[in-house]
Structure formats: C-alpha cells, structure tokens
C-alpha cells in the first residue's frame, strides 16, 4: 500500500503545479502591463487569459497522449511543459513570447487534469481510490497558497524584475516533478489494454493487492477489455450515461460560482463594503479555508462516499449563496457576508472540490477512460473560461449590468445549486468502494 501512496502522491503533484501556475500570474499582472504599455484588451486576452485557453486545449486533447503513449509518459511531458513555460515566461523579452509560454503552461494544466486523475484511479484500489485521486485537488489548493506566499516573499527581490522571479521559480518544483515521475510505474490497466503486457501489469498489481488476488484482478481487467472492440469511439450510445454524468458534474462545478468568487474575491469584498487593504487580506483567508476543508473532503470521501459529500456541499452552497445574495440586497454587515463566503468555500472544498476529479476518473471504462476524462475536464474548463470572460460584463464598476449591487448573480448561483442537489438525488450513482470493472457493469447496463 505504501507503494501506491507514493505513486499517487507523485502523480498528484501535477495538481500542485496546476495551482501554482494558475495563480502565480497575479504577481506579474500590473508590472507586465506597465513594462510593455499594454492596452486593457491586449492585456486581458494575451497576458492574463492566454494560459486559460491553453488549459481548454490541454484538457480537450489530453486524452490522446494518455491513450496512445501511456499515462506515465504524458505526466512526464506535462512536467516538461510546466518547466518550459516557467522559464520561458520569466525570460520573455516581449508580450508575444510571454503569451506563447503562458499558453504552453496552460496546456500543461489542462492535460494534467486528465492524466493525473486517470493514472491514480487506475493504480489504486476500490477502498482508497477516492482519497488518493482527491489528493490531486488538495495539491491544486496547496499550490495556489504557495504561489501567493512565493509572490509575497519575492516582492522587492530585484525591483522591476520581481515578476520574472515570481514566474521563473515555478521551474524548481517542475523539474523536481519531472524527476520524480520517472520513478513511478505505468498504469497496469493501460499496459494490459495497449501493450498486452501481462507480466509487467502483474508485477505492478503485486505491489497493490495481496498476492492471492493479483491474477484474479488481471483476469477481471482482461474480461472487461474483451467486451468491447479495440476501436475507441467515446460518443456512442453505449457511453451515453457516463458522458451525461461527467458533463453535468463539471457544469455544476462551474455554475456554483467558485471561479467567479476565487478570481474576483477582492473586487467582490470591496463591493460588500470592505476597504481595499482588508479585501486583499480576507482573500488570503479564503485560500486557507479552501485548503483546510479540502483536507477534510479528502479524508471523508472514501468513508462517507461521493454522493454524501455532494449532498453536504450542495446544501452548504444553497445556504451560503442565498445568504450572500441577501447580504448584498439588504446592505447587511460586510463581516456577515464574508463569513458566508467562507461557508461557501468550505462547502465547495468538501463537496464538488473533493469529488469532481475522482468521480470523472471512475465512471468511464478502461478503454475510453482517458478520452472520458478529457470530455469531463474539457467541459469544466470551457465553462470556467466562459464565466471568467463574462464576469466583467456583470461586475465592471462602470459598465457592469449589476455594477451597483451584484445580488442577482449570487441568487442565480444559488438556484443552480438547487438543480445540483436534484442531480445528486436522482441521477448521480455512488462509486465508493466499487472496482472500476464493477462500475462499468453498473453504468453501462
């Protein structure tokens, strides 16, 4: 079991780089805009959001290298992309090269959200799969916090070049990750599917299961693989149910408003009546609550199950978002509003935050898992991009539709979480403690 934990933690470190890469750009935001005298449009599209478009591409296409070249090789090259992006962005002499290297980093982020959960789900057991895959989400949140602190510590390090160091320092964990990935084995399910390498798969599974169960597990995987042809076509009637489930859980993840609140927290808190300096400090409190309750979610996912965490999260979403909407509508205390935003963050961390990557990685059969993971994560990132791009239309201080009072935005998110609760109740299956092969039998009936 120690071997599985080591392999899972190593793969999950892709999530740390994901979180770090996503947030570290905040340190370069204003310095880069001033250095190259960029227009708001150019800055927003080519500097701040370029990595996000790379993420969309990486998530939608990440299943291809996972399936063709293996989970391990894909994870290795994701680390290389992070390293090249960090060093290239830090050394960029102009905004065009900067945008190019940020885009490459985004591709790594998107591909990692496919490869890492897929790999971990395939080398873990039914009893610990949820906890181990959820380590990916924990590392994302941890990476976000470390990026904030890294930017803070490097401020004033070399004056006008501080931002270059902030971006370049990501190269250190990236190269360490590349080295660590070399020590993990390939997914035994991929080896049986693509390489027909039963010997290597046996050796790996022998370190995961009791020796008496290994051949039985291999036979179960081979039986499952034999049920479908070698031609992989995800969008068929056979996979209709997991496709719908993956789409809906990813869709609801974003229409909870999580990215809206995380990305625009300081602006939201200023609108609530907090001073700018207070809003920046309180944004860090959001990061801490996210980390603490993600840890709680990771600890509970294999004990309580995926659906139970989704019930808890959905109810927490509805209560917190409704209260935040009321606080804005009634001009209630900013302290009360902040408290319920923190309840919202905790609800997300325990519910959707802990469940999404685990659930998507479980519900697709071995032969199409990588492509199914791309479908689910691609849905997630497309809606993340759309919400991030549309937010200024509603929130902008001068031209925003709800510039004076954003309460309808939170009311909308609360309503969508009522729909998520219904999705959990009537559509979402429980996957706790069920092997991947048994899940296929259950979902493809």
XYZ file of C-alpha atoms in Angstrom:
445
model
C 0.000 0.000 0.000
C 2.905 2.351 0.665
C 3.967 1.993 -2.972
C 0.503 3.037 -4.192
C 0.509 6.064 -1.918
C 3.953 7.094 -3.168
C 2.927 6.753 -6.827
C -0.335 8.617 -6.208
C 1.327 11.491 -4.356
C 3.894 11.826 -7.144
C 1.199 11.969 -9.839
C -0.908 14.349 -7.724
C 1.990 16.818 -7.620
C 0.882 17.755 -11.130
C -2.005 19.397 -9.266
C 0.445 21.449 -7.182
C 1.986 22.823 -10.385
C -1.553 23.371 -11.732
C -2.490 25.521 -8.730
C 0.841 27.342 -8.631
C 0.814 28.122 -12.355
C -2.774 29.381 -12.269
C -2.206 31.931 -9.503
C 1.436 32.958 -9.928
C 0.451 35.255 -12.820
C -1.155 37.606 -10.288
C 2.333 38.776 -9.326
C 3.131 39.742 -12.920
C -0.222 41.359 -13.694
C 0.499 45.064 -13.179
C 4.317 45.055 -13.740
C 3.924 43.420 -17.172
C 1.153 45.801 -18.204
C 3.280 48.817 -17.257
C 6.522 47.415 -18.729
C 5.071 46.846 -22.199
C 2.435 49.623 -22.027
C -0.384 47.272 -22.971
C -3.977 48.185 -23.726
C -6.637 46.668 -21.417
C -7.899 44.456 -24.263
C -4.445 43.140 -25.225
C -3.505 42.646 -21.567
C -6.666 40.746 -20.730
C -6.615 38.475 -23.784
C -2.921 37.834 -24.375
C -1.418 38.159 -20.899
C -3.993 37.209 -18.267
C -6.247 34.726 -20.071
C -3.824 33.074 -22.513
C -2.999 30.274 -20.069
C -6.729 29.614 -19.663
C -7.138 29.000 -23.384
C -4.154 26.659 -23.248
C -5.924 24.854 -20.425
C -9.027 24.359 -22.559
C -6.894 22.898 -25.372
C -4.893 20.692 -22.978
C -7.982 19.274 -21.310
C -9.810 18.566 -24.563
C -6.818 16.834 -26.179
C -5.099 15.371 -23.106
C -6.781 12.012 -23.566
C -4.937 11.422 -26.863
C -1.368 11.118 -25.492
C -2.706 9.338 -22.401
C -4.227 6.656 -24.577
C -1.506 6.383 -27.227
C 1.707 6.837 -25.252
C 0.633 5.938 -21.714
C -0.226 7.759 -18.519
C 3.372 7.906 -17.260
C 4.880 9.448 -20.399
C 2.072 12.002 -20.534
C 2.699 13.005 -16.907
C 6.426 13.335 -17.667
C 5.876 15.669 -20.622
C 3.355 17.696 -18.633
C 6.173 18.424 -16.169
C 8.392 19.472 -19.085
C 5.663 21.854 -20.307
C 5.435 23.447 -16.852
C 9.229 23.896 -16.731
C 9.478 25.392 -20.230
C 6.523 27.692 -19.504
C 8.010 28.949 -16.213
C 11.490 29.666 -17.559
C 10.252 30.972 -20.914
C 7.731 33.351 -19.317
C 10.350 34.667 -16.901
C 12.865 35.390 -19.683
C 10.401 36.716 -22.272
C 11.598 39.955 -23.919
C 8.166 40.923 -25.292
C 4.445 40.263 -24.691
C 4.128 37.918 -27.668
C 6.680 35.385 -26.414
C 5.264 35.826 -22.913
C 1.797 34.876 -24.188
C 3.223 31.873 -26.031
C 4.939 30.467 -22.942
C 1.896 31.123 -20.742
C -0.209 29.234 -23.293
C 2.184 26.265 -23.049
C 1.781 26.272 -19.269
C -1.980 26.281 -19.722
C -1.764 23.222 -21.961
C 0.115 21.511 -19.115
C -2.598 22.491 -16.632
C -5.365 21.119 -18.854
C -3.538 17.897 -19.703
C -2.673 17.286 -16.045
C -6.372 17.438 -15.131
C -6.812 14.483 -17.499
C -3.671 12.428 -16.922
C -3.177 12.616 -13.150
C -6.696 11.571 -12.007
C -6.781 8.877 -14.712
C -3.435 7.436 -13.612
C -4.221 7.487 -9.887
C -7.646 5.879 -10.361
C -6.032 3.026 -12.318
C -3.251 2.184 -9.845
C -5.319 2.465 -6.645
C -7.783 0.043 -5.064
C -11.541 0.480 -4.725
C -11.176 1.133 -0.981
C -8.703 4.027 -1.250
C -9.287 5.335 -4.779
C -11.346 8.359 -3.723
C -8.835 9.568 -1.166
C -5.863 9.113 -3.481
C -7.441 10.781 -6.534
C -8.659 13.635 -4.308
C -5.008 14.315 -3.443
C -4.892 15.976 -6.862
C -7.439 18.592 -5.761
C -5.652 19.044 -2.441
C -2.410 19.757 -4.297
C -4.154 22.301 -6.543
C -5.320 24.243 -3.488
C -1.930 23.867 -1.800
C -0.176 25.112 -4.948
C -2.434 28.178 -5.004
C -1.482 29.080 -1.427
C 2.239 28.542 -2.022
C 2.082 30.742 -5.136
C 0.555 33.571 -3.101
C 3.266 33.262 -0.478
C 6.009 32.898 -3.105
C 4.896 36.114 -4.800
C 4.811 37.867 -1.431
C 8.330 36.735 -0.490
C 9.799 37.671 -3.880
C 8.310 41.151 -3.873
C 11.248 43.556 -3.675
C 13.775 40.815 -4.524
C 15.079 42.527 -7.666
C 12.924 45.582 -8.151
C 11.488 45.829 -11.659
C 12.385 42.181 -12.327
C 10.475 40.763 -9.350
C 7.774 39.404 -11.655
C 10.339 37.412 -13.638
C 11.496 35.648 -10.488
C 7.889 35.032 -9.396
C 7.180 33.223 -12.665
C 10.571 31.536 -13.038
C 10.628 29.982 -9.568
C 7.965 27.505 -10.732
C 10.725 25.842 -12.731
C 12.166 24.384 -9.491
C 9.134 22.252 -8.477
C 8.535 21.479 -12.169
C 11.957 19.894 -12.710
C 11.696 18.025 -9.391
C 8.333 16.670 -10.522
C 9.804 15.516 -13.864
C 12.499 13.581 -11.979
C 10.007 12.031 -9.543
C 7.672 10.868 -12.321
C 10.491 8.738 -13.734
C 10.225 6.544 -10.609
C 6.530 5.620 -10.974
C 5.325 2.605 -12.987
C 2.944 2.722 -15.931
C -0.761 2.103 -15.318
C -1.315 -1.696 -15.260
C -4.671 -1.251 -16.992
C -3.038 0.683 -19.838
C -0.331 -1.987 -20.124
C -2.969 -4.718 -20.453
C -5.038 -2.688 -22.900
C -2.400 -1.215 -25.197
C 0.722 -3.360 -24.730
C -0.884 -6.691 -23.848
C 1.904 -6.840 -21.256
C 0.501 -9.127 -18.571
C 3.894 -9.711 -16.944
C 4.554 -6.034 -16.204
C 0.952 -5.489 -15.115
C 1.247 -8.470 -12.744
C 4.419 -7.029 -11.179
C 2.775 -3.660 -10.570
C -0.501 -5.063 -9.238
C 1.502 -7.371 -6.981
C 2.574 -4.250 -5.089
C -1.028 -3.045 -4.807
C -3.087 -6.153 -3.940
C -2.452 -9.259 -1.815
C -0.605 -11.828 -3.945
C -3.561 -14.221 -3.993
C -5.791 -11.561 -5.577
C -3.467 -10.314 -8.326
C -4.276 -12.880 -11.025
C -7.959 -12.534 -10.246
C -7.695 -8.758 -10.750
C -5.843 -9.204 -14.061
C -8.489 -11.649 -15.265
C -11.235 -9.158 -14.350
C -9.497 -6.366 -16.292
C -8.947 -8.621 -19.324
C -12.582 -9.740 -19.234
C -13.744 -6.122 -19.179
C -11.414 -5.186 -22.050
C -12.598 -8.143 -24.119
C -16.205 -6.938 -24.028
C -15.541 -4.068 -26.420
C -13.617 -3.762 -29.656
C -10.189 -2.159 -29.830
C -11.636 0.761 -31.759
C -12.212 3.584 -29.298
C -15.294 5.700 -30.005
C -16.425 7.650 -26.966
C -19.528 9.329 -28.379
C -21.715 6.285 -28.816
C -24.966 5.194 -27.224
C -23.023 2.696 -25.085
C -21.327 5.518 -23.142
C -24.305 7.860 -23.002
C -24.749 7.641 -19.225
C -21.136 8.367 -18.155
C -20.941 11.148 -20.762
C -24.019 12.840 -19.288
C -22.791 12.352 -15.708
C -19.345 13.786 -16.482
C -20.832 16.778 -18.304
C -23.292 17.594 -15.523
C -20.876 17.336 -12.605
C -18.379 19.553 -14.476
C -21.132 22.003 -15.475
C -22.459 22.307 -11.924
C -18.914 22.718 -10.599
C -18.592 25.986 -12.507
C -22.138 27.354 -12.159
C -21.660 27.169 -8.397
C -19.689 30.395 -8.881
C -16.435 29.011 -7.456
C -14.141 30.573 -10.075
C -16.170 33.761 -10.028
C -15.529 34.118 -6.290
C -11.915 32.918 -6.285
C -10.822 35.116 -9.200
C -12.760 38.213 -8.217
C -12.742 37.932 -4.413
C -11.061 41.312 -3.707
C -13.470 43.164 -6.022
C -16.495 41.374 -4.536
C -15.397 42.177 -0.987
C -14.811 45.840 -1.861
C -18.388 45.996 -3.230
C -19.512 44.495 0.088
C -18.076 47.492 1.911
C -14.623 46.296 2.954
C -11.644 48.571 2.391
C -9.275 47.508 -0.389
C -6.493 46.506 2.009
C -8.971 44.451 4.067
C -10.300 42.720 0.964
C -6.803 41.612 -0.042
C -6.152 40.194 3.418
C -9.518 38.461 3.518
C -8.814 36.912 0.108
C -5.979 35.003 1.780
C -8.440 33.768 4.423
C -10.464 32.298 1.559
C -7.353 30.390 0.456
C -6.762 28.998 3.941
C -10.368 27.857 4.374
C -10.205 26.222 0.944
C -7.077 24.271 1.941
C -8.368 23.171 5.355
C -11.726 21.910 4.087
C -10.178 20.269 1.035
C -8.175 18.231 3.535
C -11.454 17.361 5.285
C -13.042 16.315 1.991
C -10.063 14.103 1.098
C -10.350 12.402 4.483
C -14.086 11.748 4.159
C -14.549 10.786 0.511
C -13.891 7.056 0.967
C -15.724 6.940 4.304
C -18.940 8.816 3.524
C -18.959 8.380 -0.248
C -19.145 10.758 -3.207
C -22.897 11.376 -3.078
C -22.902 12.192 0.641
C -20.202 14.818 0.133
C -22.189 16.238 -2.783
C -25.291 16.454 -0.560
C -23.305 18.282 2.125
C -21.712 20.603 -0.405
C -24.974 21.338 -2.235
C -26.816 22.287 0.950
C -23.884 24.422 2.044
C -23.839 26.118 -1.369
C -27.564 26.894 -1.270
C -27.491 28.318 2.260
C -24.303 30.360 1.781
C -25.073 31.730 -1.694
C -28.624 32.669 -0.722
C -27.333 34.476 2.363
C -24.638 36.313 0.383
C -27.298 37.415 -2.138
C -29.446 38.677 0.756
C -26.476 40.483 2.338
C -25.864 42.401 -0.881
C -29.578 43.056 -1.429
C -30.141 44.328 2.110
C -26.721 46.028 2.503
C -26.059 43.820 5.517
C -22.831 43.678 7.509
C -19.708 43.024 5.375
C -18.481 40.736 8.156
C -21.602 38.580 7.838
C -21.171 38.496 4.061
C -17.524 37.442 4.368
C -18.494 34.730 6.853
C -20.940 33.156 4.388
C -18.467 33.447 1.516
C -16.157 31.363 3.709
C -19.026 28.907 4.291
C -19.397 28.741 0.502
C -15.676 27.992 0.074
C -15.820 25.291 2.755
C -18.889 23.746 1.094
C -17.102 23.644 -2.236
C -13.937 22.141 -0.784
C -15.792 19.335 0.999
C -18.216 18.694 -1.871
C -17.507 19.455 -5.524
C -13.848 20.260 -4.952
C -13.135 16.836 -3.466
C -15.482 14.848 -5.705
C -15.200 16.123 -9.309
C -11.800 14.721 -10.334
C -12.480 11.453 -8.504
C -15.932 10.897 -9.974
C -14.991 11.650 -13.582
C -11.965 9.339 -13.363
C -14.152 6.465 -12.129
C -17.205 6.406 -14.367
C -15.633 5.597 -17.753
C -14.479 2.087 -18.752
C -10.764 1.301 -19.078
C -10.692 1.566 -22.886
C -12.133 5.084 -23.024
C -11.173 6.443 -19.585
C -8.564 8.915 -20.869
C -10.960 10.266 -23.506
C -13.795 10.383 -20.988
C -11.581 12.314 -18.583
C -10.872 14.778 -21.401
C -14.600 15.182 -22.003
C -15.337 15.918 -18.345
C -12.373 18.194 -17.703
C -12.868 19.916 -21.059
C -16.442 20.734 -20.053
C -15.130 22.104 -16.751
C -12.561 24.370 -18.408
C -14.822 25.637 -21.184
C -17.392 26.808 -18.632
C -14.597 28.205 -16.428
C -13.369 30.247 -19.396
C -16.860 31.465 -20.284
C -17.695 32.523 -16.727
C -14.338 34.255 -16.301
C -14.801 36.157 -19.571
C -18.434 37.098 -18.870
C -17.896 38.260 -15.281
C -16.739 41.800 -16.207
C -19.946 42.235 -18.222
C -21.893 41.882 -14.983
C -19.409 43.137 -12.374
C -17.484 46.009 -14.026
C -17.619 49.136 -11.887
C -18.535 51.431 -14.781
C -20.470 49.388 -17.317
C -21.437 46.189 -15.480
C -25.079 45.085 -15.588
C -25.036 44.641 -11.796
C -22.293 47.191 -11.073
C -24.213 48.757 -8.170
C -25.335 45.566 -6.463
C -24.399 42.032 -7.612
C -27.017 40.189 -5.551
C -28.767 38.648 -8.638
C -25.503 36.888 -9.583
C -25.402 35.049 -6.250
C -29.126 34.310 -6.419
C -28.556 32.689 -9.836
C -25.719 30.539 -8.485
C -27.894 29.504 -5.514
C -30.682 28.409 -7.882
C -28.223 26.350 -9.943
C -27.116 24.594 -6.760
C -30.719 23.574 -6.118
C -30.518 21.853 -9.510
C -27.226 20.250 -8.464
C -28.937 18.872 -5.369
C -31.604 17.307 -7.584
C -28.875 15.896 -9.865
C -27.213 14.291 -6.834
C -30.503 12.863 -5.596
C -31.900 11.457 -8.838
C -29.007 10.901 -11.253
C -25.639 10.555 -9.541
C -24.599 6.976 -8.670
C -22.443 6.150 -5.666
C -18.988 4.890 -6.693
C -17.429 4.394 -3.261
C -15.787 1.004 -2.691
C -16.631 -0.380 -6.159
C -13.911 -1.569 -8.513
C -13.551 0.159 -11.880
C -14.605 -3.020 -13.657
C -17.721 -3.403 -11.480
C -18.583 0.249 -12.117
C -18.587 -0.431 -15.824
C -21.132 -3.212 -15.327
C -23.263 -0.859 -13.240
C -23.152 2.199 -15.529
C -23.322 0.582 -18.973
C -26.365 -1.599 -18.437
